[in-house]
Coordinates of N, CA and C in Angstrom, one line a residue:
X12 N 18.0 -13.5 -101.7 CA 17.4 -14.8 -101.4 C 15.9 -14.6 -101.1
X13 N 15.6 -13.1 -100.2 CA 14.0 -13.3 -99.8 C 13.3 -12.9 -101.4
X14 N 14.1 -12.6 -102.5 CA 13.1 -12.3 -103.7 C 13.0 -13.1 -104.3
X15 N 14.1 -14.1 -104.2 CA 14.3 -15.4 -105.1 C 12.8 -16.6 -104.4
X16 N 12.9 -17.0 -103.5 CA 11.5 -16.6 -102.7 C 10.3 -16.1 -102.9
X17 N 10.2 -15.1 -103.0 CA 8.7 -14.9 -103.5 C 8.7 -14.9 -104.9
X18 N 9.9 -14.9 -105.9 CA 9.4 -15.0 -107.2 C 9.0 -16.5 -107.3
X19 N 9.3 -17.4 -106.3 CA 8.9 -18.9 -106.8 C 7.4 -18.8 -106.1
X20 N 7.0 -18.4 -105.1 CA 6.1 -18.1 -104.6 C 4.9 -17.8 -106.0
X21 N 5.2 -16.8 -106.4 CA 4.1 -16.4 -107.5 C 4.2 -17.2 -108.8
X22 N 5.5 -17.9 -108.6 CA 5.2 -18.6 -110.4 C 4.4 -19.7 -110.0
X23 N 4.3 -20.5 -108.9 CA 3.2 -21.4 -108.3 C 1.4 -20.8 -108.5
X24 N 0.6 -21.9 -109.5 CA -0.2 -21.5 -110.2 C -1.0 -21.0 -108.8
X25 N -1.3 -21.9 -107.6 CA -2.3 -21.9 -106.8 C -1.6 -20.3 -106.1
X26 N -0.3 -20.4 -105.8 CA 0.0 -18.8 -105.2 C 0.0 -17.7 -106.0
X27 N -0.1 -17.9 -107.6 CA -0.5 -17.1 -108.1 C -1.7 -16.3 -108.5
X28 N -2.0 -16.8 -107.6 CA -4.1 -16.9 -107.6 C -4.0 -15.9 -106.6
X29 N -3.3 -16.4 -105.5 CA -3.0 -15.8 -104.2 C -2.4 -14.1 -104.4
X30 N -1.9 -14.4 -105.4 CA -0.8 -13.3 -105.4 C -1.6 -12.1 -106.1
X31 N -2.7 -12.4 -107.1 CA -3.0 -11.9 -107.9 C -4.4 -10.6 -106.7
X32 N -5.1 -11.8 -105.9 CA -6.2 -11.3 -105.0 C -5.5 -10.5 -103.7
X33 N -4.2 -10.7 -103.9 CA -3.4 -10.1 -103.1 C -3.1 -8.2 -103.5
X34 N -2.5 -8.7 -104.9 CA -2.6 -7.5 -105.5 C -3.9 -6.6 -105.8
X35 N -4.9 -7.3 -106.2 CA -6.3 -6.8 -106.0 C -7.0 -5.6 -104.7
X36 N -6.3 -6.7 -103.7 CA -6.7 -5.5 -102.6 C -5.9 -4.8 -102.3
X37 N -4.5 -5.1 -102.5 CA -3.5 -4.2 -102.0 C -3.6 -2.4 -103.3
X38 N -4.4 -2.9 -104.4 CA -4.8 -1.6 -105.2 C -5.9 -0.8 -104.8
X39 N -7.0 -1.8 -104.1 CA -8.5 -1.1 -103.9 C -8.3 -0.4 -102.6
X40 N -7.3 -0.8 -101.9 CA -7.2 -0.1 -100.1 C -6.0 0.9 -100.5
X41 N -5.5 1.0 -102.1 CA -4.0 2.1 -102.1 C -4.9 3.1 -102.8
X42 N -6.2 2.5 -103.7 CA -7.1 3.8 -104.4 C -7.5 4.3 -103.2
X43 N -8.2 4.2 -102.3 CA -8.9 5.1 -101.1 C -7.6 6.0 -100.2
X44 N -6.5 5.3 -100.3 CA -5.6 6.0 -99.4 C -5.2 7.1 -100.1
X45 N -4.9 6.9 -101.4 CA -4.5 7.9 -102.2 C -5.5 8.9 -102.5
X46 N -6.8 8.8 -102.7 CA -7.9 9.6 -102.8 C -8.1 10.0 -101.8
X47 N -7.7 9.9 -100.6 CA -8.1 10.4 -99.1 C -7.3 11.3 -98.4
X48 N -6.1 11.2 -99.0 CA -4.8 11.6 -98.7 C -4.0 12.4 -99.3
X49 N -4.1 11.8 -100.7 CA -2.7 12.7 -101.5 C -2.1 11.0 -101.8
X50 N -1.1 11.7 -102.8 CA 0.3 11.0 -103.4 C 0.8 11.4 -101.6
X51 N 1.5 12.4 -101.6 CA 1.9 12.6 -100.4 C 2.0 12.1 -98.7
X52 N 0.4 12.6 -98.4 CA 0.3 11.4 -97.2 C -0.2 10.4 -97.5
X53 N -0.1 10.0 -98.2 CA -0.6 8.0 -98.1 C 1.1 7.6 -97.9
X54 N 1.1 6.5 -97.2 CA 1.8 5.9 -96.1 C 1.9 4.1 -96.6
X55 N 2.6 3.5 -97.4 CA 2.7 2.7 -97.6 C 2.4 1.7 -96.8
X56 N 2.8 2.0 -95.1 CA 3.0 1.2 -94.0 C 1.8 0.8 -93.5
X57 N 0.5 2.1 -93.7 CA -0.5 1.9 -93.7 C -1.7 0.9 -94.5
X58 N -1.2 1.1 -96.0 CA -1.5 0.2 -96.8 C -1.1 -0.9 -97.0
X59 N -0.4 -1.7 -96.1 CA 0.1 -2.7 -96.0 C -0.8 -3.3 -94.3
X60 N -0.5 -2.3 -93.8 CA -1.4 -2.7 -92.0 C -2.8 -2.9 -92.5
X61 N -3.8 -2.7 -93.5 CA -4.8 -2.7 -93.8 C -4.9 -3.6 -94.8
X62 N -4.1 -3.9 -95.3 CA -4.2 -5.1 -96.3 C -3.9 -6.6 -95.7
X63 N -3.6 -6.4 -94.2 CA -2.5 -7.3 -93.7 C -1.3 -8.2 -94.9
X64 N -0.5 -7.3 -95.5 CA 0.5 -7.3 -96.3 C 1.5 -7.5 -96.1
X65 N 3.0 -7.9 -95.9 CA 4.1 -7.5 -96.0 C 4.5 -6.0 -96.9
X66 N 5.7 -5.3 -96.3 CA 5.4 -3.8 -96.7 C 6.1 -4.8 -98.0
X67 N 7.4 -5.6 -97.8 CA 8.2 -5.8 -99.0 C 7.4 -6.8 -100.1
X68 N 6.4 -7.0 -99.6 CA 5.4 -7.6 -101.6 C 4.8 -6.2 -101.7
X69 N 4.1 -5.1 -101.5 CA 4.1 -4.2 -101.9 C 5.1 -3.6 -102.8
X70 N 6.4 -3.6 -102.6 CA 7.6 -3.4 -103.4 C 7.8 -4.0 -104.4
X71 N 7.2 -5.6 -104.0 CA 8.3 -6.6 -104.7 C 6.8 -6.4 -106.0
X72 N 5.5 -6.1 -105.8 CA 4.7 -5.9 -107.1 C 4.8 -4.8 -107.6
X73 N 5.3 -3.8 -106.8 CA 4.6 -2.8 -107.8 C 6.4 -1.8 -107.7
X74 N 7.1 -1.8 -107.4 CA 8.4 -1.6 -107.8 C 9.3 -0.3 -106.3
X75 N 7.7 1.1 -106.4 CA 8.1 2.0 -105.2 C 6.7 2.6 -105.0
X76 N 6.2 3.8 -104.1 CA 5.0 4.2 -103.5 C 4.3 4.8 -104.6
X77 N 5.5 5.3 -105.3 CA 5.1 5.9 -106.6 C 4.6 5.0 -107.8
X78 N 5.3 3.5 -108.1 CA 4.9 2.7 -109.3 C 3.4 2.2 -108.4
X79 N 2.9 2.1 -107.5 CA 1.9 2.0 -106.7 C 0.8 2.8 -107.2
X80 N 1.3 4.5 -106.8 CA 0.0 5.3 -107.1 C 0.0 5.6 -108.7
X81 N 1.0 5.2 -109.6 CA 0.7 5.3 -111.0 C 0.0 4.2 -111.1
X82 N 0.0 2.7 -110.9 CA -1.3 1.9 -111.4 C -2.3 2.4 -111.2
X83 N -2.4 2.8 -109.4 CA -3.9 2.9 -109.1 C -4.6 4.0 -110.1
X84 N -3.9 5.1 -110.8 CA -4.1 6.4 -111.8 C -4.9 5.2 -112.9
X85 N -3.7 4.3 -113.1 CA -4.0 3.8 -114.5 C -5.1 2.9 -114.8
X86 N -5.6 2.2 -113.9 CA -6.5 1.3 -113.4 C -8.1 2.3 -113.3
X87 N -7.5 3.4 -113.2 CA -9.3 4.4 -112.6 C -9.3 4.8 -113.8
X88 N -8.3 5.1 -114.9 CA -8.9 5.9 -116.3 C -9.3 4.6 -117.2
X89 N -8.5 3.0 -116.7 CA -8.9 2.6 -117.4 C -10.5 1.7 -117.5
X90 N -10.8 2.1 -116.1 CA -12.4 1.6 -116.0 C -13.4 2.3 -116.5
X91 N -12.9 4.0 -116.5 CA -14.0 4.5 -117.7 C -13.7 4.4 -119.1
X92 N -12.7 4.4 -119.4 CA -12.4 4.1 -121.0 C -12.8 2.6 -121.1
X93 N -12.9 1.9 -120.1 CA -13.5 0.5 -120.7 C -14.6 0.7 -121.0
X94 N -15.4 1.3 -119.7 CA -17.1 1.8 -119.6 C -17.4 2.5 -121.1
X95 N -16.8 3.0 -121.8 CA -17.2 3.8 -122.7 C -17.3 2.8 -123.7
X96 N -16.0 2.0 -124.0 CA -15.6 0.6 -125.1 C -16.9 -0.2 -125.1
X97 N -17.7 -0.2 -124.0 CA -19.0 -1.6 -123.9 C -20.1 -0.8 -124.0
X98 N -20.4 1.2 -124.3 CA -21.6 1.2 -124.8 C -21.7 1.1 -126.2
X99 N -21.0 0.6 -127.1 CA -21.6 0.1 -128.7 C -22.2 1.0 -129.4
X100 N -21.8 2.3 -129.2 CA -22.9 3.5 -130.1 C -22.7 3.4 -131.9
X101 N -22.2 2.2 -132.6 CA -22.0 1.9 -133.7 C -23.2 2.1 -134.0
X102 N -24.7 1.3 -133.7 CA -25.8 1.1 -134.4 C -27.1 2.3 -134.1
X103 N -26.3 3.3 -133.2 CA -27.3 4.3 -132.5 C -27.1 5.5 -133.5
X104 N -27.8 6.3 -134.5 CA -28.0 7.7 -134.7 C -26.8 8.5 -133.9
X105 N -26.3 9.1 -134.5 CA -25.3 10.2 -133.4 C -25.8 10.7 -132.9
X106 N -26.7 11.7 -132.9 CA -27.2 12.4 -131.6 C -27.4 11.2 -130.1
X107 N -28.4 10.5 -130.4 CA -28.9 9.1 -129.4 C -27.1 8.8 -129.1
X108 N -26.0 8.6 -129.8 CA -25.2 8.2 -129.1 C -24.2 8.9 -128.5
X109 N -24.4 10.3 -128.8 CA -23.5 11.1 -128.2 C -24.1 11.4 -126.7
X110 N -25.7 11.3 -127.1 CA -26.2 11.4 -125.5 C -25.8 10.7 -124.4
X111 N -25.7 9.2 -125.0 CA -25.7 7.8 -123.9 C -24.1 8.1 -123.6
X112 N -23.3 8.7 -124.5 CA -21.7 9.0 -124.3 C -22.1 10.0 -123.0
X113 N -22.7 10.8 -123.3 CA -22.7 11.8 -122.0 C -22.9 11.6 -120.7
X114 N -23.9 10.9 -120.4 CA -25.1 10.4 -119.6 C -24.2 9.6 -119.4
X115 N -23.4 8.3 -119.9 CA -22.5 7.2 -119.3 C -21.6 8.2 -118.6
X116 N -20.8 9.2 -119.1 CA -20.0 9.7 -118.3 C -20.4 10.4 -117.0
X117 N -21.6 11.0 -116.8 CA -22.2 11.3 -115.9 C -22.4 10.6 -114.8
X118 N -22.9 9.6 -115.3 CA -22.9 8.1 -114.3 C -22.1 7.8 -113.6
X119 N -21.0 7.4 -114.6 CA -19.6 7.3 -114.1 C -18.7 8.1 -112.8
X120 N -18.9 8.9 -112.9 CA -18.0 10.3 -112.5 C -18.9 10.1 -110.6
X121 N -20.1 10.3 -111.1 CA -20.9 10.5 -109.5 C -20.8 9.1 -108.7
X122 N -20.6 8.0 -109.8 CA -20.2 7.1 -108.7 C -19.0 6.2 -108.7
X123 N -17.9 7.3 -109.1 CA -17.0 7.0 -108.9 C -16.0 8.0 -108.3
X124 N -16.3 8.6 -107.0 CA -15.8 10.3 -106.5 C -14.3 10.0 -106.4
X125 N -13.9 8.8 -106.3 CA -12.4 8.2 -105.6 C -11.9 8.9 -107.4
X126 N -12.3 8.4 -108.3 CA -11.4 9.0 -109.7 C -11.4 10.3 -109.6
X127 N -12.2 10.9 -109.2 CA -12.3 12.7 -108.9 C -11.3 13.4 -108.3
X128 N -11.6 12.4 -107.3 CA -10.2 13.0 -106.0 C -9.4 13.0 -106.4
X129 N -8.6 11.8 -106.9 CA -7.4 11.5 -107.8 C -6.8 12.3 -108.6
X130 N -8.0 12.4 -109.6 CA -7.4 13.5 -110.8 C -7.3 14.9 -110.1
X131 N -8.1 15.1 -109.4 CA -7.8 16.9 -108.6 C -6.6 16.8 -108.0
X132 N -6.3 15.3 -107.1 CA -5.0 15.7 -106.3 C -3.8 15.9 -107.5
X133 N -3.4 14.7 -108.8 CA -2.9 14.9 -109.6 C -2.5 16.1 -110.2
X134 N -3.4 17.0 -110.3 CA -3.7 18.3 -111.3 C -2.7 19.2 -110.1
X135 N -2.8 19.2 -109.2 CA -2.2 19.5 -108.0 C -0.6 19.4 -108.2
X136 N -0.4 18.0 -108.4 CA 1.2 18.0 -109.1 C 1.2 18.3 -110.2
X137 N 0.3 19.1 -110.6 CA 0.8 19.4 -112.1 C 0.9 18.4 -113.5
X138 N 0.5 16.8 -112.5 CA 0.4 15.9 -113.3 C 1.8 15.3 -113.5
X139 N 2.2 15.2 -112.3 CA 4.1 15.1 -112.3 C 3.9 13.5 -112.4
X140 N 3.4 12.9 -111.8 CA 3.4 11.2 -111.9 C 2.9 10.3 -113.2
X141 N 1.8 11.0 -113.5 CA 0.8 10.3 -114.6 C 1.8 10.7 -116.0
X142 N 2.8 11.3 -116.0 CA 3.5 11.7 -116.9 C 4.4 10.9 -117.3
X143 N 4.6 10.3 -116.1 CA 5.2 8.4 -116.4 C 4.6 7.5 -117.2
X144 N 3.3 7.6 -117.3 CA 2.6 6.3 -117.5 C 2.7 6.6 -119.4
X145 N 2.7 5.5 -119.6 CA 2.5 4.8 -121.8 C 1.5 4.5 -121.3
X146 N 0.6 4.7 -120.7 CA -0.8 3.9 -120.5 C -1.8 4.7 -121.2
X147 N -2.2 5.7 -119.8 CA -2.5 6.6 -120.1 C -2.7 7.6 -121.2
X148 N -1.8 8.4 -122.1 CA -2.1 9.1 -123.0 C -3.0 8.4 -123.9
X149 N -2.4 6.5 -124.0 CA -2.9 6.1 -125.2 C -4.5 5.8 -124.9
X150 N -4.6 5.7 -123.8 CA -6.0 5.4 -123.4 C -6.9 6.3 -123.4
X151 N -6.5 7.5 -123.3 CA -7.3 9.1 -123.2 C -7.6 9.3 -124.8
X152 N -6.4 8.8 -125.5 CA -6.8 9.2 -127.0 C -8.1 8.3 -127.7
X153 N -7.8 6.9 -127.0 CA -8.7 6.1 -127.7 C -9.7 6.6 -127.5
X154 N -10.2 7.3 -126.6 CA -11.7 7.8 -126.1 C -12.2 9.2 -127.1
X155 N -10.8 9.5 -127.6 CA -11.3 10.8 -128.5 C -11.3 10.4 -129.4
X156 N -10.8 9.6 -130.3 CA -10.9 8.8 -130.9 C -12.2 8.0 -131.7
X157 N -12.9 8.0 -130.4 CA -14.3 7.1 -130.4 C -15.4 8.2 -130.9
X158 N -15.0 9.3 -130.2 CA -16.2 10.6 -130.2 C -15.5 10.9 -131.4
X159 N -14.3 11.1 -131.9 CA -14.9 12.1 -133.2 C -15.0 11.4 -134.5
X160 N -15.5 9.9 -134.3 CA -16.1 8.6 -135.3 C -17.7 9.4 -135.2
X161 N -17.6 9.7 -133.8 CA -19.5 9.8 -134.0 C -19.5 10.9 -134.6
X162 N -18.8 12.3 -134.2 CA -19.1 13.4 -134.7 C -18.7 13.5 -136.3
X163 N -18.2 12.5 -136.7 CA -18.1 12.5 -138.0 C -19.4 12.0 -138.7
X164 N -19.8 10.7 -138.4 CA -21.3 10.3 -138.5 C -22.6 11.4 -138.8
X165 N -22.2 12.2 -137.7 CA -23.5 13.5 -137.3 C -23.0 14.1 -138.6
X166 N -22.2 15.1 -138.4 CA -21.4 15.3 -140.0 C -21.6 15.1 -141.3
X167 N -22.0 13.5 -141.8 CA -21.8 13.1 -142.6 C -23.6 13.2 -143.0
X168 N -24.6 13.0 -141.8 CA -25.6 12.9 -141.5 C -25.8 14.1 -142.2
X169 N -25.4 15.7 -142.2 CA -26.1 16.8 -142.0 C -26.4 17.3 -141.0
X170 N -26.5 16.6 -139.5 CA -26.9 17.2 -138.3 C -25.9 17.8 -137.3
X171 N -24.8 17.8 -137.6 CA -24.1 17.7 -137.0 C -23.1 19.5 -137.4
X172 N -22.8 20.2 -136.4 CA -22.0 21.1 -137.3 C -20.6 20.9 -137.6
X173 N -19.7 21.5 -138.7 CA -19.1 20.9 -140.0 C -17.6 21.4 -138.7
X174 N -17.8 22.9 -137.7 CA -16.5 23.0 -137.1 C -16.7 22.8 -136.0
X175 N -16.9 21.0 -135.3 CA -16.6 20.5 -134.4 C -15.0 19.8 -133.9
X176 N -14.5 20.1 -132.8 CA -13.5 19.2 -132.5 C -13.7 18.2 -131.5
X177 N -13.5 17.1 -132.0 CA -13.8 16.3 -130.5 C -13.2 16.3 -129.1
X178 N -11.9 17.1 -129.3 CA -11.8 17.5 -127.9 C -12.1 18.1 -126.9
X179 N -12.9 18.9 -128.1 CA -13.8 20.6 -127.2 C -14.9 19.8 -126.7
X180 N -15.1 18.6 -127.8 CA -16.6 18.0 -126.5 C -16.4 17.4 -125.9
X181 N -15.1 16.6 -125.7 CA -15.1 15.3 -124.7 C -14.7 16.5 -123.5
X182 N -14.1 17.5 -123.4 CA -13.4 18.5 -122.8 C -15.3 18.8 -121.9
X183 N -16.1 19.3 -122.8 CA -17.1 19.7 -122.4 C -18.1 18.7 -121.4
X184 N -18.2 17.6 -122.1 CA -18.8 16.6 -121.1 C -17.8 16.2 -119.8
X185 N -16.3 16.0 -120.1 CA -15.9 16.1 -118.9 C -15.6 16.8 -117.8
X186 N -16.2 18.1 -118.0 CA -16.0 19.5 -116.8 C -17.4 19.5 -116.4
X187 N -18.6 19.1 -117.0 CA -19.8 19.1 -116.6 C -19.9 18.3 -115.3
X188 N -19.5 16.9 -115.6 CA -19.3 15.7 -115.0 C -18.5 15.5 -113.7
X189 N -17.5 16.2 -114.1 CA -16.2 15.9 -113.1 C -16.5 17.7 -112.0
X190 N -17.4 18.4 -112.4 CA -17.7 19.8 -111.7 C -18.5 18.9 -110.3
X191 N -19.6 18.4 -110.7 CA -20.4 18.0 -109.9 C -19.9 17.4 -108.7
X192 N -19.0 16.5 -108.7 CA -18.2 15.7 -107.4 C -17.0 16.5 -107.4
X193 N -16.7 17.2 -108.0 CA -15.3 18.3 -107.5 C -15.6 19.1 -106.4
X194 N -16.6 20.0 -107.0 CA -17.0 21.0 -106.5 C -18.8 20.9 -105.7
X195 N -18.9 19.3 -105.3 CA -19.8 19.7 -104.3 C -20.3 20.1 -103.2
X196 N -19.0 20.2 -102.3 CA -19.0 20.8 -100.8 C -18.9 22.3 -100.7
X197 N -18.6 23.1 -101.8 CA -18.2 24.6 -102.0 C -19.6 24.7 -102.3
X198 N -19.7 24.0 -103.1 CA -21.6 24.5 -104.2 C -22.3 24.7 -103.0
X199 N -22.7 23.7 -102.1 CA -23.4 23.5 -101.3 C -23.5 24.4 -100.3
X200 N -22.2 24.4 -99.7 CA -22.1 25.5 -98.6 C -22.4 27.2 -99.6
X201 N -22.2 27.4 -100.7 CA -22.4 28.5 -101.2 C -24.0 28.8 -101.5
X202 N -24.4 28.3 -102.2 CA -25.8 27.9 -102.7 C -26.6 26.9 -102.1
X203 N -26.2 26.5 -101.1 CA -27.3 25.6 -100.5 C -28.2 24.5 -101.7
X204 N -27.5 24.2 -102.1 CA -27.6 23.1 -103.1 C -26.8 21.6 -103.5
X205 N -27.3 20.4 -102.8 CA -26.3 19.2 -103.3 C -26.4 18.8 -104.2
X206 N -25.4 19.3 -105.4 CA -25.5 18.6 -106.8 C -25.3 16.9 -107.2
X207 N -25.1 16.3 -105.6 CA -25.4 14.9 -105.8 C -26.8 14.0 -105.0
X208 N -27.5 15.4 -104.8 CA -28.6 14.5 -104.3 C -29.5 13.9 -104.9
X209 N -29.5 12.8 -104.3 CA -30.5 11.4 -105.5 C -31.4 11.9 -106.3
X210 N -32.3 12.9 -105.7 CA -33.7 13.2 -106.5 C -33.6 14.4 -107.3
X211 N -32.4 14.5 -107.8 CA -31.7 15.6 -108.9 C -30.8 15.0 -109.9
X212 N -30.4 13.9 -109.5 CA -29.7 12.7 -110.5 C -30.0 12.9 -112.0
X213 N -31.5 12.3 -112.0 CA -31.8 12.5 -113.6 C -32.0 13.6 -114.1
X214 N -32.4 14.7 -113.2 CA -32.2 15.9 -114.0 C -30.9 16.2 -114.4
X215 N -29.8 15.9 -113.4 CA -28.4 16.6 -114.2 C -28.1 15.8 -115.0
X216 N -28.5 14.5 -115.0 CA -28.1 13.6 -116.4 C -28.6 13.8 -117.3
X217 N -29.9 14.2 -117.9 CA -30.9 14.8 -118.6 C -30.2 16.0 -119.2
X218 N -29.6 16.8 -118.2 CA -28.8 18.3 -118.8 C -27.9 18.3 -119.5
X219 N -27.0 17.6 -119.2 CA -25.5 17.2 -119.8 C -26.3 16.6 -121.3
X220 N -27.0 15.9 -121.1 CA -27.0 15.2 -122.9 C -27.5 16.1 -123.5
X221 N -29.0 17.1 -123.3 CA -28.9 18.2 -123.9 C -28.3 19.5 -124.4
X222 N -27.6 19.5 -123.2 CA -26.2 20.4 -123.3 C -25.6 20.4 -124.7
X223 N -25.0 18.9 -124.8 CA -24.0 18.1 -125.6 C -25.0 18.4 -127.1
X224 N -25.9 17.6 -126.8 CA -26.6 17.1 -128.3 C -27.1 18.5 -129.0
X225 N -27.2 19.9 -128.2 CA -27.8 21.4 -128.9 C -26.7 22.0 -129.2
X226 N -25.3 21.5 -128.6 CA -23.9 22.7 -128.9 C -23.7 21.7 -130.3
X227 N -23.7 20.8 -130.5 CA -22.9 20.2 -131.6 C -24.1 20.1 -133.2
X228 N -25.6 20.7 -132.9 CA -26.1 20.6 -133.7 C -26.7 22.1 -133.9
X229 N -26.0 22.8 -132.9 CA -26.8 24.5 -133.3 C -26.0 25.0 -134.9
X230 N -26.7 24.2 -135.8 CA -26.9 24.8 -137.3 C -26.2 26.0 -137.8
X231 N -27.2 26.9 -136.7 CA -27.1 28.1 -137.0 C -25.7 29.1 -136.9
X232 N -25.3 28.2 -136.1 CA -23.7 28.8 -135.8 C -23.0 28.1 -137.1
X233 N -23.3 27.7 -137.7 CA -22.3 26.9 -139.3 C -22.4 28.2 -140.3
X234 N -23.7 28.6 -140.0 CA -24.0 29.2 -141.5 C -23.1 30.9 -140.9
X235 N -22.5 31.4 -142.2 CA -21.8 32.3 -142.4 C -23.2 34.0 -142.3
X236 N -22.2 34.8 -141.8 CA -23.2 35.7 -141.4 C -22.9 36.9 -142.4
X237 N -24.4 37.3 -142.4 CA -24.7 37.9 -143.2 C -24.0 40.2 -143.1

């Protein structure tokens, strides 16, 4: 009876308005818990006291703690694979667009540390949850997908060398990217260096594109040796 109940609750256009800004926050206060915490200790009871929620519409949307922390997974890869979909590098040279590919992900990554945590704690399970998701894979592929359109461009250009894989680069710009907010508290305490401090910003975004745009056009590694 109490589901029969709230399913009429959300088919009501004005409570589904409700329902929807409901769910909204009940994801943005489960992404920090889960990034702060773990799959593990995040506490449903907590994310529900902070949402001022009922624990059972947490249930009744998203099914258990786990169909919970799989959106919140699916929801953070899908805001950079969107971010990637809206820079348009159709009309850009491939080098120019493989940079802004880089440099976007660069962007991305440093101001978004909650996706960092996420994927570290993840990798942690071994990736036991995200293993659930149809979302996912397809959405990671679209993105390789996109890159080896350019690297074929470069390719086709001449500039480009002939034994690229796009996974080695998307692989490449994402350890550059995702190093920086992973591994900033060790860096720092080791080296006395903040790889996120503001007035170093454009230099490591500046790196990463050159990085990218000199591995994928060093020529000289194509040609057969003598």
């Amino acid at each position: 009876m109490a589901e029969h109940a709230l399913e009429q609750q959300v088919a009501d256009p004005r409570r589904r308005r409700d329902a929807e800004r409901t769910q909204a926050d009940i994801l943005r206060v489960a992404t920090q818990e889960f990034a702060d915490v773990g799959f593990a200790g995040a506490r449903v009871d907590e994310i529900a006291k902070k949402t001022q929620t009922a624990k059972r519409m947490i249930y009744y949307y998203f099914g258990s703690k786990e169909g919970l922390y799989l959106r919140v997974m699916e929801i953070a890869y899908e805001t950079v694979r969107n971010g990637e979909r809206d820079l348009d590098m159709s009309d850009l040279p491939p080098a120019d667009g493989l940079r802004k590919l880089a440099e976007f992900t660069y962007d991305h990554h440093t101001s978004h540390r909650d996706f960092i945590r996420l994927v570290s704690i993840e990798n942690i399970h071994r990736a036991e949850h995200i293993a659930n998701s149809e979302t996912i894979p397809d959405l990671n592929q679209v993105a390789v997908e996109t890159l080896s359109d350019l690297l074929t461009r470069g390719q086709r250009a001449g500039i480009f060398r002939s034994d690229l894989d796009a996974l080695d680069v998307h692989m490449m710009i994402s350890a550059y990217s995702f190093f920086h907010v992973a591994n900033r508290y060790t860096f720092r305490t080791i080296f006395g260096r903040d790889l996120l401090e503001q007035g170093r910003h454009e230099h490591y975004r500046t790196l990463i594109g050159d990085m990218v745009v000199a591995a994928v056009t060093d020529l000289a590694a194509d040609s057969p040796v003598n």
